[in-house]
Coordinates of C-alpha atoms and ligand atoms in Angstrom, one line a residue:
M1 CA -4.2 -36.7 -7.8
D2 CA -2.3 -36.8 -5.3
T3 CA 0.0 -33.3 -4.2
Q4 CA 2.9 -34.3 -2.7
W5 CA 4.2 -31.6 -0.1
F6 CA 7.7 -30.9 -0.5
E7 CA 9.2 -28.6 3.2
I8 CA 12.9 -28.0 1.3
Q9 CA 14.7 -26.0 4.0
S10 CA 18.2 -26.0 1.0
A11 CA 19.3 -26.5 -1.8
E12 CA 21.9 -29.1 -0.2
D13 CA 18.8 -31.6 1.0
R14 CA 19.9 -33.5 -1.7
A15 CA 17.4 -36.3 -1.5
Q16 CA 14.7 -34.2 -1.4
I17 CA 15.7 -32.1 -3.9
D18 CA 16.2 -35.1 -6.4
A19 CA 12.6 -36.1 -5.8
A20 CA 10.8 -33.3 -6.9
A21 CA 13.3 -32.9 -10.4
D22 CA 11.8 -36.8 -10.9
I23 CA 8.5 -35.1 -10.6
L24 CA 10.2 -32.7 -13.7
R25 CA 11.8 -35.0 -15.3
C26 CA 9.2 -37.3 -15.7
G27 CA 7.2 -34.4 -17.2
G28 CA 5.0 -34.3 -13.8
L29 CA 3.5 -30.3 -13.3
L30 CA 5.4 -29.3 -9.5
A31 CA 4.5 -26.2 -7.6
I32 CA 8.2 -24.0 -6.3
P33 CA 9.0 -21.2 -5.3
T34 CA 10.9 -17.8 -6.9
E35 CA 11.5 -13.9 -5.3
T36 CA 8.6 -13.0 -7.0
V37 CA 5.2 -15.4 -6.6
Y38 CA 4.8 -19.5 -7.2
G39 CA 5.5 -20.8 -10.2
L40 CA 3.8 -23.8 -11.1
G41 CA 6.3 -26.0 -12.8
A42 CA 7.0 -28.1 -15.8
D43 CA 9.2 -29.7 -18.3
G44 CA 9.7 -26.3 -21.2
L45 CA 10.7 -28.3 -23.7
N46 CA 7.6 -31.2 -23.1
E47 CA 5.0 -30.9 -25.2
D48 CA 2.5 -33.4 -23.3
A49 CA 3.6 -32.3 -19.7
V50 CA 2.9 -27.9 -20.5
L51 CA -0.8 -28.7 -22.1
H52 CA -1.1 -30.0 -18.3
I53 CA 0.0 -26.4 -16.6
F54 CA -2.5 -24.5 -19.1
E55 CA -5.3 -27.1 -17.7
A56 CA -4.6 -26.8 -14.4
K57 CA -4.5 -22.2 -14.8
G58 CA -7.8 -23.0 -16.2
R59 CA -4.3 -20.5 -18.7
P60 CA -5.6 -19.4 -22.9
Q61 CA -3.1 -21.6 -24.8
D62 CA -2.2 -18.6 -26.8
N63 CA -0.3 -17.0 -23.4
P64 CA 3.4 -17.5 -23.8
L65 CA 5.6 -19.4 -20.5
I66 CA 8.9 -18.8 -19.1
L67 CA 11.4 -20.2 -19.1
H68 CA 13.3 -20.7 -15.5
V69 CA 17.5 -21.4 -16.0
P70 CA 19.6 -21.8 -13.0
S71 CA 22.6 -19.5 -15.7
A72 CA 23.4 -17.3 -17.7
E73 CA 24.9 -20.5 -19.5
W74 CA 21.6 -21.9 -19.9
L75 CA 20.6 -19.0 -22.3
T76 CA 22.5 -20.4 -25.7
R77 CA 21.2 -23.1 -25.5
Y78 CA 17.4 -23.4 -26.1
C79 CA 18.3 -18.9 -28.1
E80 CA 19.1 -17.9 -30.9
D81 CA 21.4 -14.8 -32.0
V82 CA 21.2 -13.3 -28.1
P83 CA 22.4 -9.6 -28.0
E84 CA 25.5 -9.2 -25.3
T85 CA 22.9 -7.1 -23.9
A86 CA 21.7 -9.8 -22.5
Y87 CA 24.5 -10.8 -20.9
R88 CA 25.0 -7.8 -19.1
L89 CA 21.5 -7.7 -17.7
A90 CA 22.3 -11.5 -17.0
E91 CA 25.5 -10.4 -15.2
K92 CA 23.9 -7.1 -13.5
F93 CA 19.9 -8.8 -12.3
W94 CA 20.4 -12.6 -12.5
P95 CA 18.8 -14.5 -10.4
G96 CA 16.4 -11.9 -10.4
P97 CA 13.3 -10.5 -10.8
L98 CA 13.6 -10.3 -15.0
T99 CA 12.4 -12.3 -17.4
M100 CA 13.8 -10.8 -20.8
I101 CA 12.9 -11.7 -23.9
L102 CA 14.7 -13.3 -26.9
K103 CA 14.4 -15.5 -30.2
K104 CA 14.4 -19.2 -29.7
K105 CA 15.6 -22.0 -30.6
E106 CA 13.6 -24.9 -32.6
L107 CA 14.0 -27.4 -29.6
V108 CA 11.4 -24.9 -27.5
P109 CA 7.9 -25.9 -28.1
L110 CA 5.3 -23.3 -30.1
R111 CA 3.0 -24.9 -27.4
T112 CA 5.5 -23.5 -24.7
T113 CA 6.0 -20.2 -26.3
G114 CA 2.0 -19.7 -27.5
G115 CA 3.1 -20.4 -31.2
L116 CA 6.1 -17.0 -30.5
N117 CA 9.2 -17.4 -32.3
T118 CA 10.4 -15.3 -29.1
V119 CA 10.6 -16.9 -25.5
G120 CA 10.4 -15.4 -22.3
M121 CA 13.8 -16.7 -20.3
R122 CA 13.9 -15.9 -16.2
C123 CA 16.7 -17.3 -14.0
P124 CA 14.6 -17.6 -10.1
D125 CA 17.1 -15.7 -7.1
H126 CA 16.0 -18.9 -5.7
A127 CA 18.5 -21.1 -4.4
V128 CA 15.9 -24.1 -4.2
T129 CA 13.9 -23.6 -7.2
R130 CA 17.4 -23.7 -9.4
A131 CA 18.8 -26.4 -7.5
I132 CA 15.8 -28.3 -8.7
I133 CA 16.2 -26.9 -12.7
E134 CA 19.7 -27.9 -12.1
R135 CA 19.3 -31.0 -11.1
A136 CA 15.9 -31.6 -13.3
G137 CA 17.8 -30.5 -15.9
V138 CA 15.7 -29.3 -18.7
P139 CA 14.4 -26.5 -19.0
V140 CA 11.0 -25.2 -16.5
A141 CA 8.2 -23.0 -18.4
A142 CA 6.7 -21.9 -15.6
P143 CA 3.6 -19.9 -15.2
S144 CA 2.5 -18.2 -11.7
A145 CA 0.4 -21.0 -10.1
N146 CA -2.7 -19.5 -10.0
I147 CA -6.2 -20.2 -11.6
S148 CA -5.7 -17.8 -14.0
G149 CA -8.0 -15.4 -14.0
R150 CA -7.1 -15.4 -9.5
P151 CA -4.3 -13.1 -7.8
S152 CA -0.8 -14.8 -8.1
C153 CA 0.0 -17.2 -5.1
T154 CA 3.0 -15.3 -2.8
N155 CA 3.4 -18.4 -0.3
A156 CA 2.4 -22.1 -0.6
E157 CA -1.0 -22.0 0.7
D158 CA -2.6 -20.2 -1.2
V159 CA -0.9 -22.5 -4.6
R160 CA -3.0 -25.5 -1.7
E161 CA -6.4 -23.8 -2.1
D162 CA -5.5 -23.2 -5.6
M163 CA -4.0 -26.4 -7.3
W164 CA -4.5 -29.1 -4.5
G165 CA -5.4 -32.5 -6.3
K166 CA -4.5 -30.9 -9.6
I167 CA -0.8 -31.0 -10.1
D168 CA 2.1 -33.4 -8.8
G169 CA 3.6 -31.2 -6.5
I170 CA 4.1 -28.3 -4.0
V171 CA 7.2 -27.3 -3.1
D172 CA 7.0 -25.1 -0.3
G173 CA 9.7 -22.1 0.4
G174 CA 8.0 -19.6 2.2
A175 CA 6.9 -16.7 1.4
C176 CA 7.2 -14.4 -1.6
Q177 CA 9.8 -11.4 -1.0
V178 CA 9.3 -9.2 -3.4
G179 CA 5.5 -10.2 -4.1
V180 CA 5.0 -8.7 -7.6
E181 CA 5.9 -11.0 -10.8
S182 CA 9.1 -9.7 -12.7
T183 CA 10.2 -7.6 -14.8
I184 CA 9.4 -8.5 -18.7
I185 CA 11.6 -7.3 -20.9
D186 CA 11.8 -7.3 -24.7
L187 CA 15.5 -7.9 -26.2
T188 CA 13.7 -8.4 -29.7
V189 CA 13.1 -5.3 -31.0
T190 CA 14.8 -1.7 -30.6
P191 CA 14.9 0.3 -28.4
P192 CA 14.6 -2.7 -25.5
Q193 CA 11.0 -2.5 -24.7
L194 CA 9.2 -2.7 -20.9
L195 CA 6.4 -5.7 -21.7
R196 CA 5.2 -6.0 -18.1
P197 CA 6.7 -3.9 -14.4
G198 CA 7.3 -6.3 -12.1
G199 CA 9.9 -6.3 -9.2
L200 CA 13.1 -5.0 -11.2
P201 CA 12.3 -0.8 -11.4
L202 CA 12.4 0.3 -14.8
E203 CA 15.4 2.7 -13.9
D204 CA 17.1 0.2 -13.2
L205 CA 17.0 -1.4 -16.7
R206 CA 16.8 1.9 -17.7
D207 CA 20.7 2.6 -15.7
V208 CA 22.5 -0.6 -17.9
L209 CA 20.0 -0.7 -21.6
G210 CA 20.0 3.3 -21.8
E211 CA 16.9 4.5 -23.8
V212 CA 13.9 1.5 -22.9
S213 CA 10.4 2.0 -24.7
V214 CA 7.0 0.6 -22.4
D215 CA 3.9 -0.8 -23.8
K216 CA 1.1 0.9 -23.4
A217 CA -0.7 -1.8 -22.3
V218 CA 1.5 -1.1 -19.0
T219 CA -0.1 1.7 -18.6
G220 CA -3.3 2.3 -19.2
K221 CA -6.5 0.2 -20.8
M222 CA -5.6 -1.6 -24.7
A223 CA -8.3 -0.6 -27.3
D224 CA -10.5 -3.3 -28.5
G225 CA -8.6 -4.5 -30.7
E226 CA -5.4 -3.8 -29.8
K227 CA -2.9 -5.7 -28.4
P228 CA -0.2 -5.7 -26.4
R229 CA 3.3 -7.5 -26.8
A230 CA 2.7 -10.0 -23.7
P231 CA -0.1 -11.6 -24.6
G232 CA -0.9 -12.0 -20.2
M233 CA -1.4 -7.7 -20.0
K234 CA -4.3 -8.2 -22.0
Y235 CA -5.9 -10.9 -19.2
R236 CA -7.4 -8.5 -16.1
H237 CA -5.4 -10.2 -13.9
Y238 CA -7.8 -10.0 -11.2
A239 CA -11.2 -8.8 -10.6
P240 CA -13.0 -8.5 -7.3
K241 CA -16.5 -9.2 -7.2
A242 CA -17.2 -5.5 -5.8
P243 CA -15.8 -2.9 -8.4
V244 CA -12.5 -1.3 -7.0
T245 CA -11.6 2.4 -8.2
V246 CA -7.9 3.2 -7.5
V247 CA -7.1 7.0 -5.7
T248 CA -4.1 8.2 -6.7
G249 CA -2.1 11.6 -6.3
E250 CA -0.4 12.1 -2.8
A251 CA -1.5 9.8 -0.2
R252 CA -2.2 12.4 2.7
A253 CA -4.6 14.4 -0.8
S254 CA -5.6 10.7 -1.4
A255 CA -6.8 10.0 2.4
R256 CA -8.2 11.9 2.7
Y257 CA -10.3 12.3 -0.4
L258 CA -11.3 8.6 -0.3
L259 CA -13.2 9.0 3.6
T260 CA -15.1 12.0 1.8
H261 CA -16.0 9.3 -1.1
I262 CA -16.6 6.2 0.2
G263 CA -19.4 3.9 1.0
A264 CA -20.8 2.9 3.9
D265 CA -20.1 -1.0 3.2
A266 CA -16.9 0.3 1.1
G267 CA -13.8 -2.7 1.4
V268 CA -10.8 0.0 1.1
I269 CA -7.5 -1.0 1.1
V270 CA -4.7 1.8 2.2
F271 CA -1.5 2.5 3.6
D272 CA -0.8 0.9 6.9
E273 CA -0.6 5.1 8.5
F274 CA -3.8 5.4 7.3
A275 CA -5.7 2.5 8.2
E276 CA -7.1 3.4 11.6
L277 CA -8.7 6.2 10.1
F278 CA -11.4 4.3 8.5
S279 CA -11.8 1.9 11.8
G280 CA -15.7 1.5 11.0
H281 CA -14.9 -0.4 7.3
I282 CA -12.7 -3.7 6.4
V283 CA -9.7 -2.4 5.8
H284 CA -6.9 -3.9 4.6
K285 CA -3.2 -2.5 4.9
L286 CA -0.8 -1.1 1.7
G287 CA 2.6 -1.9 3.6
G288 CA 3.3 2.3 4.5
S289 CA 2.9 5.0 2.4
G290 CA 6.6 5.7 1.8
D291 CA 8.3 1.3 2.3
K292 CA 7.5 0.5 -2.3
A293 CA 8.9 -2.9 -1.2
A294 CA 5.9 -3.6 1.6
Q295 CA 3.4 -3.0 -1.1
A296 CA 4.7 -4.9 -4.1
Q297 CA 4.9 -8.2 -1.0
N298 CA 1.3 -7.3 0.2
V299 CA -0.5 -6.0 -3.1
F300 CA -1.8 -9.1 -4.2
D301 CA -3.3 -10.5 -0.6
A302 CA -4.8 -6.7 -0.7
L303 CA -7.2 -8.0 -3.5
R304 CA -7.9 -11.1 -2.1
A305 CA -8.7 -10.2 0.9
F306 CA -13.4 -9.5 0.1
D307 CA -12.9 -12.2 -0.7
N308 CA -16.3 -13.7 1.0
T309 CA -17.0 -10.2 3.1
G310 CA -20.1 -8.2 2.0
V311 CA -17.7 -5.1 0.6
T312 CA -20.5 -3.7 -2.1
E313 CA -17.5 -1.3 -4.0
I314 CA -13.1 -1.2 -3.1
W315 CA -11.3 1.9 -2.8
A316 CA -7.3 1.6 -3.0
Q317 CA -4.8 4.1 -2.3
C318 CA -2.4 4.1 -4.7
P319 CA 1.9 4.5 -4.9
D320 CA 2.8 6.4 -7.6
S321 CA 5.0 5.0 -10.0
G322 CA 8.6 5.4 -9.3
G323 CA 10.9 1.8 -9.2
L324 CA 8.5 -0.8 -7.9
G325 CA 5.8 1.7 -7.7
L326 CA 5.2 0.9 -11.6
A327 CA 4.9 -2.6 -10.8
I328 CA 2.2 -2.2 -7.6
S329 CA -0.2 0.3 -9.5
N330 CA 0.0 -1.4 -13.0
R331 CA -1.5 -4.4 -9.9
L332 CA -4.1 -2.1 -8.7
K333 CA -5.2 -0.5 -11.6
K334 CA -5.2 -3.9 -13.8
A335 CA -7.3 -5.1 -11.0
A336 CA -10.2 -1.8 -11.5
G337 CA -10.4 -2.1 -15.4
F338 CA -8.3 1.1 -15.6
H339 CA -10.5 2.7 -13.0
C340 CA -9.0 5.5 -11.9
I341 CA -9.1 9.2 -9.9
N342 CA -6.2 11.0 -9.3
V343 CA -6.1 13.6 -6.7
P344 CA -4.2 16.8 -7.3
D345 CA -2.6 18.4 -3.9
D346 CA -2.8 21.5 -3.6
T347 CA -3.2 22.4 -0.5
I348 CA -1.3 22.1 3.4
V349 CA -2.7 20.8 6.1
I350 CA -0.9 21.1 9.7
G351 CA -1.4 20.2 12.4
I352 CA -1.7 21.4 15.7
T353 CA -1.7 20.2 19.2
G354 CA 0.3 20.8 22.6
G355 CA -1.9 20.7 26.0
T356 CA -4.1 22.8 27.7
G357 CA -2.9 27.1 28.2
A358 CA 0.6 26.0 26.7
G359 CA -1.0 29.5 24.0
K360 CA -1.4 27.2 20.4
T361 CA -4.3 29.6 20.4
T362 CA -1.9 32.3 19.7
L363 CA -0.1 30.0 16.7
L364 CA -4.1 29.4 15.8
E365 CA -5.4 33.4 14.8
I366 CA -1.4 33.5 13.4
L367 CA -2.8 31.0 10.7
K368 CA -6.8 32.1 10.0
K369 CA -4.7 35.8 9.9
N370 CA -2.8 34.0 7.3
G371 CA -6.2 32.8 5.4
A372 CA -5.6 29.3 6.8
L373 CA -9.5 27.8 7.6
I374 CA -9.0 26.3 11.1
L375 CA -11.4 23.2 12.1
D376 CA -11.2 22.3 15.5
C377 CA -11.7 19.3 16.7
D378 CA -13.3 19.4 19.4
A379 CA -16.1 21.8 17.7
V380 CA -16.7 19.8 14.4
Y381 CA -17.6 16.4 16.8
H382 CA -19.8 18.8 19.4
E383 CA -21.3 20.2 15.6
M384 CA -21.5 16.1 14.8
L385 CA -23.7 15.8 17.5
C386 CA -26.3 17.7 17.0
S387 CA -26.3 17.4 12.9
D388 CA -24.8 14.3 12.0
E389 CA -27.1 11.7 12.4
T390 CA -24.6 8.9 11.4
L391 CA -22.4 9.8 14.2
R392 CA -25.9 9.9 17.1
G393 CA -27.2 7.1 15.9
A394 CA -23.5 4.8 16.3
I395 CA -24.4 6.5 19.9
R396 CA -27.6 6.3 20.3
E397 CA -26.2 3.1 20.5
A398 CA -23.9 2.2 22.4
F399 CA -25.1 4.2 24.4
G400 CA -28.7 4.0 24.4
D401 CA -31.3 7.8 24.1
V402 CA -28.8 10.3 25.5
F403 CA -29.9 12.9 23.4
E404 CA -33.1 15.8 24.7
K405 CA -37.1 15.2 22.6
D406 CA -35.7 18.4 20.9
G407 CA -32.5 16.0 20.0
A408 CA -30.1 18.2 21.0
L409 CA -27.4 15.9 22.8
N410 CA -27.8 15.4 27.1
R411 CA -24.3 15.5 28.2
Q412 CA -24.5 15.0 32.0
K413 CA -26.1 11.5 31.1
L414 CA -23.8 11.2 28.5
G415 CA -20.5 12.3 31.4
N416 CA -22.6 9.9 33.6
I417 CA -22.3 6.6 31.2
V418 CA -18.5 7.2 30.2
F419 CA -17.2 9.8 33.2
G420 CA -15.2 6.6 36.1
D421 CA -16.3 4.2 33.2
S422 CA -12.7 3.7 31.2
E423 CA -14.2 0.6 29.0
K424 CA -17.5 2.7 27.9
L425 CA -15.3 5.8 27.4
Q426 CA -12.5 4.0 25.1
Q427 CA -16.2 3.1 23.0
L428 CA -17.4 6.7 23.1
D429 CA -13.8 7.5 21.4
A430 CA -13.3 4.3 19.8
I431 CA -16.4 6.0 18.5
V432 CA -15.5 10.0 17.3
H433 CA -12.4 8.5 15.2
E434 CA -14.7 6.4 13.6
H435 CA -17.5 9.2 11.8
L436 CA -14.8 12.9 12.4
P437 CA -12.3 11.5 10.0
R438 CA -14.9 11.8 6.8
E439 CA -16.2 15.5 8.5
L440 CA -12.5 17.1 8.8
S441 CA -11.6 15.9 5.1
R442 CA -15.5 16.9 3.7
R443 CA -14.7 20.7 5.1
M444 CA -10.7 20.6 4.0
A445 CA -12.6 19.4 0.3
D446 CA -16.0 22.3 0.8
S447 CA -12.6 25.0 1.4
D448 CA -10.6 27.2 -0.9
A449 CA -8.5 27.8 1.1
D450 CA -4.5 27.4 0.6
I451 CA -3.8 26.4 4.0
I452 CA -5.9 24.5 6.7
G453 CA -5.1 23.7 10.6
L454 CA -6.6 20.5 12.0
D455 CA -5.9 22.0 15.8
A456 CA -6.8 18.3 17.7
I457 CA -5.7 17.5 21.2
K458 CA -5.2 14.0 20.3
L459 CA -4.4 14.7 17.3
I460 CA -0.9 12.0 17.4
E461 CA -3.1 9.4 19.3
S462 CA -6.4 9.7 16.5
G463 CA -4.1 9.2 13.8
L464 CA -5.6 12.4 12.4
A465 CA -1.5 13.0 12.2
A466 CA -1.6 10.9 9.2
L467 CA -3.6 13.7 7.5
C468 CA -1.2 16.4 7.9
D469 CA 1.4 17.4 5.6
T470 CA 3.5 18.7 8.9
T471 CA 2.4 18.7 12.9
I472 CA 3.3 21.6 15.2
A473 CA 2.8 21.3 18.9
V474 CA 2.8 23.9 21.2
T475 CA 4.2 24.0 24.8
A476 CA 4.8 26.2 27.5
P477 CA 6.1 26.3 30.8
E478 CA 4.9 24.8 34.0
E479 CA 4.5 27.3 35.9
T480 CA 3.5 29.7 33.0
R481 CA 0.7 27.0 31.7
V482 CA -0.2 26.3 35.8
R483 CA -1.2 31.1 35.3
R484 CA -2.7 31.3 32.1
I485 CA -5.4 28.5 33.2
M486 CA -5.8 29.8 36.7
K487 CA -6.5 33.3 34.5
R488 CA -9.2 31.8 32.2
D489 CA -11.1 29.3 34.1
G490 CA -11.0 30.8 37.2
I491 CA -9.7 27.5 39.6
T492 CA -7.3 27.4 42.4
E493 CA -3.9 26.2 41.6
E494 CA -3.5 23.4 42.9
Y495 CA -6.8 21.6 40.0
A496 CA -4.8 23.8 37.1
R497 CA -1.9 21.7 37.7
S498 CA -3.8 18.4 37.7
R499 CA -5.1 19.1 34.6
I500 CA -1.4 20.5 33.4
H501 CA -0.2 16.4 35.0
A502 CA -3.1 14.0 33.4
Q503 CA -2.0 15.6 29.9
K504 CA 0.9 14.3 28.3
S505 CA 4.6 15.9 28.9
D506 CA 6.8 18.3 26.7
G507 CA 9.0 15.8 25.5
W508 CA 6.0 13.7 24.0
F509 CA 5.2 16.1 21.5
E510 CA 8.8 16.3 21.1
Q511 CA 9.0 13.0 20.0
H512 CA 5.6 12.5 18.2
C513 CA 5.3 15.8 16.8
D514 CA 7.3 17.0 13.1
H515 CA 8.2 20.6 15.0
V516 CA 7.8 21.9 18.6
I517 CA 7.8 25.2 19.3
S518 CA 8.4 26.3 22.9
N519 CA 5.8 29.8 23.8
H520 CA 8.5 30.8 27.3
Y521 CA 8.4 33.9 26.1
A522 CA 7.6 36.8 29.0
T523 CA 5.4 39.4 26.9
S524 CA 3.4 38.3 24.2
S525 CA 4.6 40.3 21.8
E526 CA 7.1 38.2 21.9
A527 CA 5.7 35.3 21.5
K528 CA 3.1 36.2 18.3
E529 CA 7.0 37.2 17.0
N530 CA 8.7 33.7 17.8
I531 CA 5.4 31.6 16.4
R532 CA 5.5 33.9 13.4
K533 CA 9.8 33.2 13.1
R534 CA 9.0 29.7 13.0
L535 CA 5.4 28.7 11.2
N536 CA 7.9 30.9 8.0
I537 CA 10.1 28.7 8.5
I538 CA 7.9 25.8 7.9
F539 CA 5.7 26.7 5.5
M540 CA 9.2 27.7 3.1
Q541 CA 9.9 23.7 4.6
L542 CA 7.1 22.5 3.1
K543 CA 6.4 24.5 -0.3
E544 CA 9.8 22.9 -0.8
E545 CA 9.6 19.0 0.0
K546 CA 5.4 19.7 -2.5
Q547 CA 7.7 20.4 -4.8
H548 CA 9.8 18.4 -4.6
G549 CA 8.0 15.6 -4.1
R550 CA 8.2 13.7 -0.4
Ligands
TXA601 O1 7.3 -14.2 -11.4 C1 7.4 -14.1 -13.2 O2 7.9 -14.1 -13.7 C2 6.6 -15.7 -12.5 C3 7.2 -16.3 -11.8 C4 6.9 -17.3 -11.4 O3 8.7 -16.8 -12.4 N1 6.1 -16.2 -13.6 C5 4.5 -15.4 -14.6 O4 4.5 -16.3 -15.2 O5 4.4 -14.3 -14.5 P1 3.1 -15.9 -16.1 O6 3.3 -16.4 -17.1 O7 1.9 -15.2 -14.5 O8 3.2 -14.3 -16.7 C6 4.6 -14.1 -18.1 C7 4.4 -12.9 -18.7 C8 2.7 -13.6 -18.8 O9 1.6 -12.0 -19.6 C9 2.7 -13.3 -21.4 O10 2.8 -13.3 -22.2 C10 4.4 -12.6 -21.2 O11 4.8 -13.4 -19.9 N2 5.3 -13.7 -21.8 C11 5.9 -14.7 -22.1 N3 6.6 -15.0 -22.7 C12 7.1 -13.9 -24.1 C13 7.0 -14.1 -25.3 N4 8.2 -14.4 -26.1 N5 6.9 -12.8 -25.7 C14 5.5 -12.1 -25.4 N6 5.1 -12.3 -23.5 C15 5.6 -13.6 -23.0
MG602 MG1 0.4 -15.2 -14.1

């Protein structure tokens, strides 16, 4: 079959809208853009056309289709006993990502509704698509435009991949703004019931409807013989070949969990801020941990991303279920067959950084006295050089045999290679950054300490700050630092100054860290007192944040 490609920029493009609408009127199949995902549309009153939808998708015939209409005025054409709540919801959320299940009228074929006497009604927030439906003059039955079992398509190219040659036309309407399918609410039961979480948050529905129950299939796996109310919810939406494990819990805690549990050939789906900590793996970013709109847009792409890669397992971070999080986590968990691990968030991790001689040690000592485990990244790295075979192997591969017969690192040999050659130095940094986070996370997990201090000069640049609940930089006036380093390291003033100037400025730390403690006190007891006070305030804030959820 020839598939026509339509680029329709606006609902005013009459000729193109007419041509696309003709396909629907004549019983053909047309892929249409919506704000959620692309739909595979046909005249929902034409049984033959509807049958073709099921065939093109390879969709089981008991899985009903929803009808797309251009406005709430069309509801009474196809639905019986439309409750007043339907109009209230339409008023507030249409056009938009909400499908309402209502009693169907006789003229809606059972083939469309999978044999049910109810029908899903939706008014998509896409002006071109609404213009096409209006022009066609028929309600458009449209499931998501993917082959059954694949992730839904969120751009026209994905539709081309799944449907080219099988349908009459594809309307390219750009990338879908929402990225997950519509929320489905059943208005034929009391209280109304959420059948599928989607682009419209459950909280918004409750604001209008009051009590809304949630079908069991939304949050968990159905037992054998149990039936979800939306027939489609029983199908595993998308199962990448490699097994998927979904990790829920506070984002930093789940990132640390992933770092210690994933295998060498694992692919990961992580929030943006953690991506660089997984540099040795195939990584797909889900969006920032606080940006659920971006996560919804990315979730199906993320699930497709591991096709044709050699990953043997997939691990995914998952947002909490507030707002759009319910839909995002539902899609991830379905892909995982509801194989989920919830990670408790019971430690406070504080990242500590600052230039040499600024007085970090005083802060670390105070933390240690309070029972904190201090992880000195430099020291951990040097221990790993002696004992971590994966890191040693990576260094050997990059720089040749820089280890002595007894296994110890020949520092001079490695130094000669990397110092003076900025590319080689970067390569060494990259290797360290690839291996250090996993070891640090392992040590954090092994410790019973409630507080962990992560001490790293390159806390920010390495991406390690993402693992910390808060970051503190210790700074001090240059003169103080010069005196301290000269005394501590027995070096000249000139050398001390050049070392300080080679490091980040106080302003840079202020910009990149949550807190800056300035160590400008004359006596060490004053300095200690100041740090103690500041730490107390920081801890109080952190505890409050943890209690109220961030
Ligand atoms: O965002 C969307 O809703 C997209 C775009 C294209 O509009 N469409 C979509 O359709 O996701 P589909 O067919 O992939 O998913 C529709 C879901 C299925 O799980 C189906 O079982 C359920 O809605 N459904 C449809 N009619 C129903 C009914 N009368 N009662 C219960 N569930 C119904
Ligand atoms: Mg679908």
